[in-house]
XYZ file of C-alpha atoms in Angstrom:
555
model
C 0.000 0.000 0.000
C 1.071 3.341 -0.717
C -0.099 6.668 1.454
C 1.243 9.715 1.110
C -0.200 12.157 3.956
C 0.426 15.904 3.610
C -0.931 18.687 6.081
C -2.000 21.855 4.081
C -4.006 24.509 3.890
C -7.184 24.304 1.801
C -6.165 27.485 -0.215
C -3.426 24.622 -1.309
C -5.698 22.125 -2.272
C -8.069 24.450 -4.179
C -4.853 26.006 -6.116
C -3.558 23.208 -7.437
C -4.052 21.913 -10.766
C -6.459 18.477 -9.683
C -9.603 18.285 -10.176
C -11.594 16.148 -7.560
C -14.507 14.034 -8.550
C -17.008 12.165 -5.823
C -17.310 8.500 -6.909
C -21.121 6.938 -8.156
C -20.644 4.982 -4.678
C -20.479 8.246 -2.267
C -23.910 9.706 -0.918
C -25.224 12.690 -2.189
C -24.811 16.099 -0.428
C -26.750 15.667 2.974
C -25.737 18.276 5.116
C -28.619 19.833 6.534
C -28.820 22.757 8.811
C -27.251 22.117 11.830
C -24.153 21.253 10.345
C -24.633 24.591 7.756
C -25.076 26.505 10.702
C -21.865 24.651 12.655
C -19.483 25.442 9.322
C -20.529 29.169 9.705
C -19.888 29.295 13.524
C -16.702 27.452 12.996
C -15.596 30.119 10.330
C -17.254 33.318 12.123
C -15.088 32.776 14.967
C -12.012 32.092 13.187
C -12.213 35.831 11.509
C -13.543 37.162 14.997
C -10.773 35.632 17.156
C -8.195 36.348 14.686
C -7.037 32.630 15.189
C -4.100 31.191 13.615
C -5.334 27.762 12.405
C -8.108 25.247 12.540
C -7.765 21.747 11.732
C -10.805 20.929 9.821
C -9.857 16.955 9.572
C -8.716 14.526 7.498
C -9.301 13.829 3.262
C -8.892 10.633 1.621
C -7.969 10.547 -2.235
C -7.290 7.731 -4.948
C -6.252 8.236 -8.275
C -9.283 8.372 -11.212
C -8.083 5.742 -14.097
C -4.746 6.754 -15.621
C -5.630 10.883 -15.502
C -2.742 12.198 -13.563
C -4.963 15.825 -13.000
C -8.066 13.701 -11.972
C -8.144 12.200 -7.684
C -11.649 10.231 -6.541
C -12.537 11.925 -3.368
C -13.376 8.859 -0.620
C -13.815 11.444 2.229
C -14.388 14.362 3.239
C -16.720 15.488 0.219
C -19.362 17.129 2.491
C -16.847 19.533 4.048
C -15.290 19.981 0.343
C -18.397 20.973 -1.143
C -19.733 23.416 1.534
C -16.844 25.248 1.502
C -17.352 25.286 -2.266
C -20.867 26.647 -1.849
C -19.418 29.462 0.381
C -16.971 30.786 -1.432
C -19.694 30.924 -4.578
C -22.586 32.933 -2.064
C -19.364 35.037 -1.150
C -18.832 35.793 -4.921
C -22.524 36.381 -5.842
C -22.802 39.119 -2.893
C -19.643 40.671 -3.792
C -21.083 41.337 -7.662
C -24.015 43.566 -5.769
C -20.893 45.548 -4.005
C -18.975 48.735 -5.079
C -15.415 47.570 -2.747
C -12.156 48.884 -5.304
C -10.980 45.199 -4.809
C -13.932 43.506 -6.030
C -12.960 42.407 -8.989
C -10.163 41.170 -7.792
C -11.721 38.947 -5.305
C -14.264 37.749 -7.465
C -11.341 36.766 -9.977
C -9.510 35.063 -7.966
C -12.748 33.369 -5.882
C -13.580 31.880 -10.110
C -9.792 31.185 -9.988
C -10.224 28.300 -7.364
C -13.634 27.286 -7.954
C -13.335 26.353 -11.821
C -11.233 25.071 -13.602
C -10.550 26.460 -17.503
C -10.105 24.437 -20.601
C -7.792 25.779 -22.643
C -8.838 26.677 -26.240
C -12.258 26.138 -25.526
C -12.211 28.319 -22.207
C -14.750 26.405 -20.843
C -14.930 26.110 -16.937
C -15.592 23.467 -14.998
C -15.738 23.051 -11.350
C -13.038 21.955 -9.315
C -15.247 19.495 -7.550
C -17.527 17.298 -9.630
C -20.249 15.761 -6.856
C -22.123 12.552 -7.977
C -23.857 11.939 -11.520
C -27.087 13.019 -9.258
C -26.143 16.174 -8.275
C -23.123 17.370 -10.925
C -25.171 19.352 -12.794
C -27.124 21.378 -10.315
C -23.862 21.628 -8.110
C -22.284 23.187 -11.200
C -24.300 25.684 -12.073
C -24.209 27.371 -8.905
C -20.164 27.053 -8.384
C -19.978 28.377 -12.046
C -22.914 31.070 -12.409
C -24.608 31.500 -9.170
C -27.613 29.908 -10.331
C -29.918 27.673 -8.910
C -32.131 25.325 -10.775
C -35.423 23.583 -9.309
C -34.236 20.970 -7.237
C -34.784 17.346 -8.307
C -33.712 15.649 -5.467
C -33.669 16.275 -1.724
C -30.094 16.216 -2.364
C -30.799 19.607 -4.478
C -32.713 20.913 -1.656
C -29.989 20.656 0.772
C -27.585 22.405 -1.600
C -30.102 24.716 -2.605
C -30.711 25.561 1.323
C -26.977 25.630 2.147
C -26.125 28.178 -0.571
C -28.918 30.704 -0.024
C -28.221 30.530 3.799
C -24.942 31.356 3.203
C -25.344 34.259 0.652
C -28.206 35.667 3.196
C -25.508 35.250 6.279
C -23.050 36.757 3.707
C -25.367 39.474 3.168
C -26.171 40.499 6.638
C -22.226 40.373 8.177
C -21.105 42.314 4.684
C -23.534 44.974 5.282
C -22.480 45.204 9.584
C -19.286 45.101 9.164
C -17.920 45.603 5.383
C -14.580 44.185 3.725
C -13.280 43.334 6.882
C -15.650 40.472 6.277
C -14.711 39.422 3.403
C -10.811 39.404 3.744
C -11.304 37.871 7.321
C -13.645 34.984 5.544
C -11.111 34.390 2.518
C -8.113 34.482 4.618
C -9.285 31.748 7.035
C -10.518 29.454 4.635
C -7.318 29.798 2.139
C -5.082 30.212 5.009
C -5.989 29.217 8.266
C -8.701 25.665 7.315
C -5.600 23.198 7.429
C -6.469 19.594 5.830
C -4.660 16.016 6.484
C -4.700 14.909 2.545
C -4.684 11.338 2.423
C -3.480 10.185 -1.036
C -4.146 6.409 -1.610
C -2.724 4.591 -4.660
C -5.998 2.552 -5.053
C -9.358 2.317 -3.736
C -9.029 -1.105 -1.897
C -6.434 -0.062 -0.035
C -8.697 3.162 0.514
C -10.555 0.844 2.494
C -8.090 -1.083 4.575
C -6.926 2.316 5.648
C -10.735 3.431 6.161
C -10.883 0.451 8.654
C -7.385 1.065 9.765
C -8.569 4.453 10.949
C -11.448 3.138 12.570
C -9.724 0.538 14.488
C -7.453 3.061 16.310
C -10.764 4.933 17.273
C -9.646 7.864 14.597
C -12.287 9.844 12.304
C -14.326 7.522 10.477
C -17.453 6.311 11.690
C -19.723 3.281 11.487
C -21.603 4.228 9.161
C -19.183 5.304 6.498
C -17.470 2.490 7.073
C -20.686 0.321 6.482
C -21.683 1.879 3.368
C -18.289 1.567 1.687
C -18.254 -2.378 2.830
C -22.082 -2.951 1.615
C -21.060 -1.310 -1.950
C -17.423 -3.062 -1.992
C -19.505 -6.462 -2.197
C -22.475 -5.454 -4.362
C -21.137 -6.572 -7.178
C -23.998 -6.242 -10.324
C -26.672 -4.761 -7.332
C -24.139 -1.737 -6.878
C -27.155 0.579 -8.066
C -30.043 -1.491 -6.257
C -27.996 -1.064 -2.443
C -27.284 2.780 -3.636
C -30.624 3.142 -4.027
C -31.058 1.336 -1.028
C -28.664 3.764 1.203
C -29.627 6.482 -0.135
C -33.625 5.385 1.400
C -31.764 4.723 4.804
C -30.135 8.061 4.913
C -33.690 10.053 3.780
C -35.220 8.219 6.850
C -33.255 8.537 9.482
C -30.950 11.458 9.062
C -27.069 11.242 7.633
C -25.488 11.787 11.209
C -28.473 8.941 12.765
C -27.363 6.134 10.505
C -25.035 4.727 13.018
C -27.304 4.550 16.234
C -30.063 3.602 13.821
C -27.854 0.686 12.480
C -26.487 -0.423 16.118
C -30.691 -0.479 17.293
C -31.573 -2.480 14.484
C -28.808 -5.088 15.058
C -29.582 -5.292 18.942
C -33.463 -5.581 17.581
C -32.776 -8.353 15.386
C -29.277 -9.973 15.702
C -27.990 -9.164 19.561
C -25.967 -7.101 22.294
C -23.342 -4.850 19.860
C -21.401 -2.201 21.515
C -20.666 0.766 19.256
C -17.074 0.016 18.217
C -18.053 -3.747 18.047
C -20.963 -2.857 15.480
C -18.780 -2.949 11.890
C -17.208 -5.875 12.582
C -20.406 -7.484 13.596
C -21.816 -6.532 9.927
C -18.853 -7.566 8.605
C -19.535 -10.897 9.567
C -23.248 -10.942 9.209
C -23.359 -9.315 5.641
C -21.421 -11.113 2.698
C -21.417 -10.924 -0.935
C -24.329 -13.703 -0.951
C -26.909 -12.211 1.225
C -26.124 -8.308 1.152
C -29.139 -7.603 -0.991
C -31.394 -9.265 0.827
C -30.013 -7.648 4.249
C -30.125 -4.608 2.469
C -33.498 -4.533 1.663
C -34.857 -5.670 5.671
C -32.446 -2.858 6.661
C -34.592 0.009 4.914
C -37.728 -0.990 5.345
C -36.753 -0.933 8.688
C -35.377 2.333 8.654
C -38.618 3.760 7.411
C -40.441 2.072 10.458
C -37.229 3.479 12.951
C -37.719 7.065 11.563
C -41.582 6.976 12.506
C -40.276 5.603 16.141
C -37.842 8.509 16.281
C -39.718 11.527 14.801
C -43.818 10.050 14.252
C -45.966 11.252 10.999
C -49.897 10.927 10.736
C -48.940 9.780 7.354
C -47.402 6.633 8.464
C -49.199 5.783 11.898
C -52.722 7.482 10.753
C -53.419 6.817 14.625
C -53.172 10.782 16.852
C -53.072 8.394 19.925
C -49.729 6.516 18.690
C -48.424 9.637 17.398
C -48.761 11.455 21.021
C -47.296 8.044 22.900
C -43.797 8.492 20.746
C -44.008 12.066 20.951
C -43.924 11.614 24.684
C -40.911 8.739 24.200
C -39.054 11.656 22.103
C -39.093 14.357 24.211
C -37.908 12.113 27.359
C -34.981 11.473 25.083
C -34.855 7.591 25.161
C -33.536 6.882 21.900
C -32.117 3.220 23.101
C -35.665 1.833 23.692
C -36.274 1.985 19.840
C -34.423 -1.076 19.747
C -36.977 -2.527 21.964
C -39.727 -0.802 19.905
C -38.761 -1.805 16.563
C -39.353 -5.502 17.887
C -42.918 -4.848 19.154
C -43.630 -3.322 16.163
C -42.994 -6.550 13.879
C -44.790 -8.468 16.389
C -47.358 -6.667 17.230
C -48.652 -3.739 15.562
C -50.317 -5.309 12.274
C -52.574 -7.738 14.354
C -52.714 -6.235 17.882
C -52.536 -2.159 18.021
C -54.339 -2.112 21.708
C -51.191 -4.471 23.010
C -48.079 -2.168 21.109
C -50.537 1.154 22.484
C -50.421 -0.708 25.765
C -46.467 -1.613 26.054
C -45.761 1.996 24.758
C -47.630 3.701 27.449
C -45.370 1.518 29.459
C -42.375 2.451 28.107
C -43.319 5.573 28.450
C -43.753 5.102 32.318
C -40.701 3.025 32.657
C -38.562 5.101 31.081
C -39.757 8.524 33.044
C -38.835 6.380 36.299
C -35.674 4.623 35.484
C -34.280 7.362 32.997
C -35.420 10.620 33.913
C -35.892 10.923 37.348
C -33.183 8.038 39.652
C -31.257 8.330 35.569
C -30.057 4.489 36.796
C -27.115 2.996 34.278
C -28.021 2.232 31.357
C -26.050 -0.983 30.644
C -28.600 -2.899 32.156
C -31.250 -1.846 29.922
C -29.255 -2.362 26.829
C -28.876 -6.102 27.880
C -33.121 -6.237 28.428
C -34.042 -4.573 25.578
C -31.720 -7.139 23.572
C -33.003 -10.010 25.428
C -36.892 -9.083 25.245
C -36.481 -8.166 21.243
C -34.794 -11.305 20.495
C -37.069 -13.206 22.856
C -40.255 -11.375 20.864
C -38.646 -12.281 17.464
C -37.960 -15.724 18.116
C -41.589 -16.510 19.984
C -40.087 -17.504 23.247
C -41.479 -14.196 24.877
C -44.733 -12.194 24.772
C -46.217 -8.966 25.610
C -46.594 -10.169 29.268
C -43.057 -11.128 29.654
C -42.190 -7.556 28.797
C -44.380 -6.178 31.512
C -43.339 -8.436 33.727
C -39.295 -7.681 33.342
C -39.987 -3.888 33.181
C -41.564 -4.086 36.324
C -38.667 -5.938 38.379
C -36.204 -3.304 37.484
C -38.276 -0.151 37.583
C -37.729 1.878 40.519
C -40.171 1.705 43.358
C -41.946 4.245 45.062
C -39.463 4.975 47.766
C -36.324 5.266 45.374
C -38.482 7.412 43.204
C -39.300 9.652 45.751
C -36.133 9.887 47.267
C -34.654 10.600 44.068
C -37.296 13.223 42.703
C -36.055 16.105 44.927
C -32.806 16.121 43.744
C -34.485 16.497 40.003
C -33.720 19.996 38.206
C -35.019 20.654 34.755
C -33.255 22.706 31.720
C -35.243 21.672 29.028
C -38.026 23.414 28.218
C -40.042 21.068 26.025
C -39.519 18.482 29.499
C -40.033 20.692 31.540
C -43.663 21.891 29.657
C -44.485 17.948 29.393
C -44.280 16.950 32.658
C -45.445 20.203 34.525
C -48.836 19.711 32.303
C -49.049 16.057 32.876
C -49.310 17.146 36.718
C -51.140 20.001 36.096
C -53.728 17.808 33.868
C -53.708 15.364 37.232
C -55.195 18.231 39.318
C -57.430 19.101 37.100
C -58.656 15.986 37.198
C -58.615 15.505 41.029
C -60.463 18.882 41.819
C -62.989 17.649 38.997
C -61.892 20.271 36.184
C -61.954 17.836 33.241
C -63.316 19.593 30.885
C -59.818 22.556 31.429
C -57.619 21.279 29.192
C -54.390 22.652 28.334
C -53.193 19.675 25.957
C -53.275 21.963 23.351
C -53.070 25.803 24.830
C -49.914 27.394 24.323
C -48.577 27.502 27.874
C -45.707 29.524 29.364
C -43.172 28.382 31.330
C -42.213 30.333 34.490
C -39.196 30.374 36.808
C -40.942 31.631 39.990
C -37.320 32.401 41.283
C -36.192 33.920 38.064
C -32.895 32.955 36.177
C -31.865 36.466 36.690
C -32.752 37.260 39.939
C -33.261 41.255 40.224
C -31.568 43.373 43.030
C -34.300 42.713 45.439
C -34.157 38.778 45.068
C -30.337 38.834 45.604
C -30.996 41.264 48.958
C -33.103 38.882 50.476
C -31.292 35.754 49.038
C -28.632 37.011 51.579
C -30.769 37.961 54.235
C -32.452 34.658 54.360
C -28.384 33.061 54.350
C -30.002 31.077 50.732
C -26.481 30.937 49.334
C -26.829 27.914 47.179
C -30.015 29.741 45.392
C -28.695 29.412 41.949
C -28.936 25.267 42.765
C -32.885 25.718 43.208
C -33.305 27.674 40.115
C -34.162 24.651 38.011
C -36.056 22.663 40.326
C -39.386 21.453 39.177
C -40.525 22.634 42.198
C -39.419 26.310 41.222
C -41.194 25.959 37.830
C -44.846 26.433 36.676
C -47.089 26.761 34.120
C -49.158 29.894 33.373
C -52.051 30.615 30.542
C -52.646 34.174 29.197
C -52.100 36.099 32.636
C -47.794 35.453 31.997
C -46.326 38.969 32.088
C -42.898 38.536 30.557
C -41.989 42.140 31.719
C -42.074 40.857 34.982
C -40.646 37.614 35.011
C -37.444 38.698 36.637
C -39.392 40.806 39.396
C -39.466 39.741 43.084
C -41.946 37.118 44.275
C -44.927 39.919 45.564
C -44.929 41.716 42.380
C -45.405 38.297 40.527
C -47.742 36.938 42.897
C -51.032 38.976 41.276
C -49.764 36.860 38.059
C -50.115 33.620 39.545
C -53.253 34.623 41.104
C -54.712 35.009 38.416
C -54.094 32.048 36.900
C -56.953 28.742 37.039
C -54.203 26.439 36.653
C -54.143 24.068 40.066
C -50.569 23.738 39.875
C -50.544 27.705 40.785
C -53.285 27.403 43.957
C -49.820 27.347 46.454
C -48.427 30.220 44.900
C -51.571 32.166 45.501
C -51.875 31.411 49.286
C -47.881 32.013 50.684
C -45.700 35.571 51.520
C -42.623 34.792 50.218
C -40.603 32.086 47.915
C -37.388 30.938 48.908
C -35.771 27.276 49.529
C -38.552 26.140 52.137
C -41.113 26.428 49.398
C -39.365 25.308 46.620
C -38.717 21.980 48.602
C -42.218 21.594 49.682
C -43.674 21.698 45.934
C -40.799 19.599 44.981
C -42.365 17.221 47.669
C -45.561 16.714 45.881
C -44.979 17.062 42.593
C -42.732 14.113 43.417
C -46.019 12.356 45.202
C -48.363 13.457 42.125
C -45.403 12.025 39.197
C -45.563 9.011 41.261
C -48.982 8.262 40.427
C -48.817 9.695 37.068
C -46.362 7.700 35.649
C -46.578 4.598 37.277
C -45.883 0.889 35.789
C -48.019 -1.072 38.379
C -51.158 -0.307 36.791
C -50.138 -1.658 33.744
């Protein structure tokens, strides 16, 4: 094997006289907007902070056939291509600008984006993406212009660029060419690359799972999708195709927890850095269409578990359950899930209603609130989805072992007052679950706030005013800023929520809370002052209420 590894800047890489090309095999472009957004952070505070360099990883490179000028890009095309959609919203903005230099910079911008035939003088990108996306790609790194997207691959690029021309916009217009020689001169200058030159594309690969085995960049799923295509053979396009569906589903940066549920779902107990070689074994050249195919179809089903649609489920009472599961942040019990779903859902929708609800409840106790390890559940899960698959366990069997490991009432309790909440979409859920419970109890049923829009207050405010701080230290409440997120220093309020007064002391917020119908308030309306007494004391029975709420013994 031959590797020659070179650190350089990316100003380098784009000025010399190569042009890259994504192989057929590589994905499409799939960043999406949280990575968009990371890039531009990234780069914003390189120009701000005036640093000197930032290491923006690793590129892998084989030669393309017997063209000397012409290198296959293995990895590190998403990065590659981003920064080429930057550098062409940079150039479109600078056209609308009257700077002396702007020629200049939009010259020498073309200079590293295309490359020019010579006699025909016809340019060409630098980077040539997949046969998918070549042509819209090109037209935008050549003219600026955007086509109607074909593909969600098109959207993302379409998205990416006109993000960053509007970003480009905005910072050009606060803070003028400082901008734009700060921008140019980190990404030519200061965005240092490791570029990984490969003599072929099999050795490519060993080094791909070279890397991996020393715990370096790659990941599981790259390293999956360049083994599944490596042994396609004639169904090369089929399992693209196939990928492809599998990375629309679940999300480009999900594939790899997706991948490790499904194999505990279906196969067994895989740690993480266990989970390739597992496949490897699993998935050969004889059976990789026919794992390939399983694997999508569940993917579709895993994305619906993950993130639910009326379109798939057509049930508002499923849809709720997983929205509940989602926002408590459980993502390993969709191994579990996926299971009950084979089993169950087609013939028996009251039992997979029933064990979600459950999971639901179990995971509240065991995860939320006493947040007990979570190598023991991996293990259960495992053992209940194989047991489901296989027929030697049934819905009953499920209930049964949730039950033996779920916390009981005491831990629970003696765990809840040590439970602070930063989320807000948590913290919304569970204050209107026990607001919905008094409701209930004082025979309010037919107050809902399901669907109101709801504001959530900090009765001892995040920013505590002058006067809170004065009588934090008269009342010796040091440790105050360790009650702030307490659920028991939280609440819910309807249309009477002030925002103007949110950071006021207690008896100029109390006429808010009296106001409110909400039951969870009725405390607030009765006491003369808020400090770590009462905070403990609602604490108290909101723990008492949750225990009732989400409880697995009445299942």
């Amino acid at each position: 094997m031959k590797v020659d590894a070179t650190d350089m800047s990316f100003g380098e890489l784009l000025k010399d006289n190569n042009i890259y090309v994504i192989p057929e095999f590589q994905r499409s472009y799939a960043w999406k907007n949280d990575e968009i957004e990371e890039f531009w952070n990234d780069l914003y505070e390189i120009y701000i902070n005036e640093e000197d360099i930032y290491f923006i990883g690793s590129m892998v490179f084989t030669p393309y056939g017997d063209k000397d000028s012409r290198l296959k890009i293995l990895d590190g095309q998403q990065r590659f291509a981003t920064i080429m959609l930057f550098l062409s919203a940079l150039r479109e903005n600078l056209r609308l600008e009257n700077y002396s230099r702007k020629n200049d910079w939009i010259n020498s911008i073309d200079a590293v984006l295309t490359s020019t035939d010579i006699p025909s003088c016809a340019k060409s990108p630098k980077l040539e993406l997949n046969r998918y996306d070549k042509s819209f790609f090109e037209k935008i790194i050549i003219k600026g212009i955007v086509d109607k997207p074909e593909y969600e691959s098109h959207a993302n690029i379409q998205k990416c660029f006109y993000k960053f021309k509007d970003k480009i916009k905005k910072s050009i217009n606060e803070e003028g060419e400082n901008f734009v020689v700060g921008c140019l001169e980190s990404i030519f200058k200061k965005f240092i690359i490791i570029k990984i030159q490969v003599d072929t594309d099999i050795n490519a690969h060993i080094l791909f799972e070279t890397l991996n085995d020393r715990g370096l960049e790659l990941c599981v799923a790259d390293l999956t999708k360049n083994y599944i295509f490596s042994i396609s053979g004639q169904k090369l396009d089929d399992n693209r195709k196939l990928w492809d569906e599998i990375v629309s589903n679940v999300g480009d940066k999900n594939i790899t927890k997706f991948l490790r549920h499904y194999w505990m779902s279906t196969k067994g107990l895989v740690m993480k850095e266990k989970l390739y070689k597992n496949i490897r074994k699993e998935i050969t050249p004889t059976n990789v269409a026919e794992n390939m195919e399983i694997i999508s179809k569940s993917s579709y089903v895993y994305s619906n578990l993950v993130s639910p649609t009326h379109e798939f489920w057509g049930d508002h009472e499923i849809e709720a359950l997983l929205e509940e599961l989602k926002i408590l942040k459980v993502d390993l019990v969709h191994s579990l899930i996926l299971s009950i779903y084979d089993v169950y859902y087609a013939d028996n929708k009251s039992k997979f209603k029933e064990l979600l609800r459950l999971l639901i409840n179990f995971s509240f106790r065991y995860n939320t609130i006493c947040e007990l390890p979570g190598n023991e559940l991996e293990r259960l899960y495992t053992s209940l989805s194989l047991g489901l698959r296989k027929n030697q366990k049934n819905w009953e069997d499920i209930i049964k072992e949730l039950k033996k490991i779920s916390p009981d009432k005491a831990l629970f309790l003696n765990c809840f007052p040590n439970f602070s909440l930063y989320n807000g979409n948590l913290a919304r859920y569970i204050l209107k679950r026990i607001c919905k419970y008094l409701l209930d109890e004082c025979g309010q049923k037919e107050l809902t706030i399901d669907s109101m829009n709801v504001n959530w207050e900090h009765i001892i405010p995040k920013k505590p005013n002058v006067e809170w701080l004065n009588f934090f230290k008269e009342r010796k409440f040091d440790n105050y800023l360790d009650y702030i997120n307490k659920i028991g220093n939280q609440t819910l309020l309807l249309e009477e929520y002030n925002s103007k007064i949110s950071n006021y002391f207690f008896d100029k917020k109390q006429d808010m809370y009296k106001k409110s119908v909400l039951p969870i308030n009725e405390y607030l309306k009765t006491i003369k002052q808020f400090s770590r007494e009462e905070v403990e004391i609602r604490q108290s029975e909101f723990g008492k209420i949750a225990d009732k709420i989400w409880n697995v013994e009445s299942n």
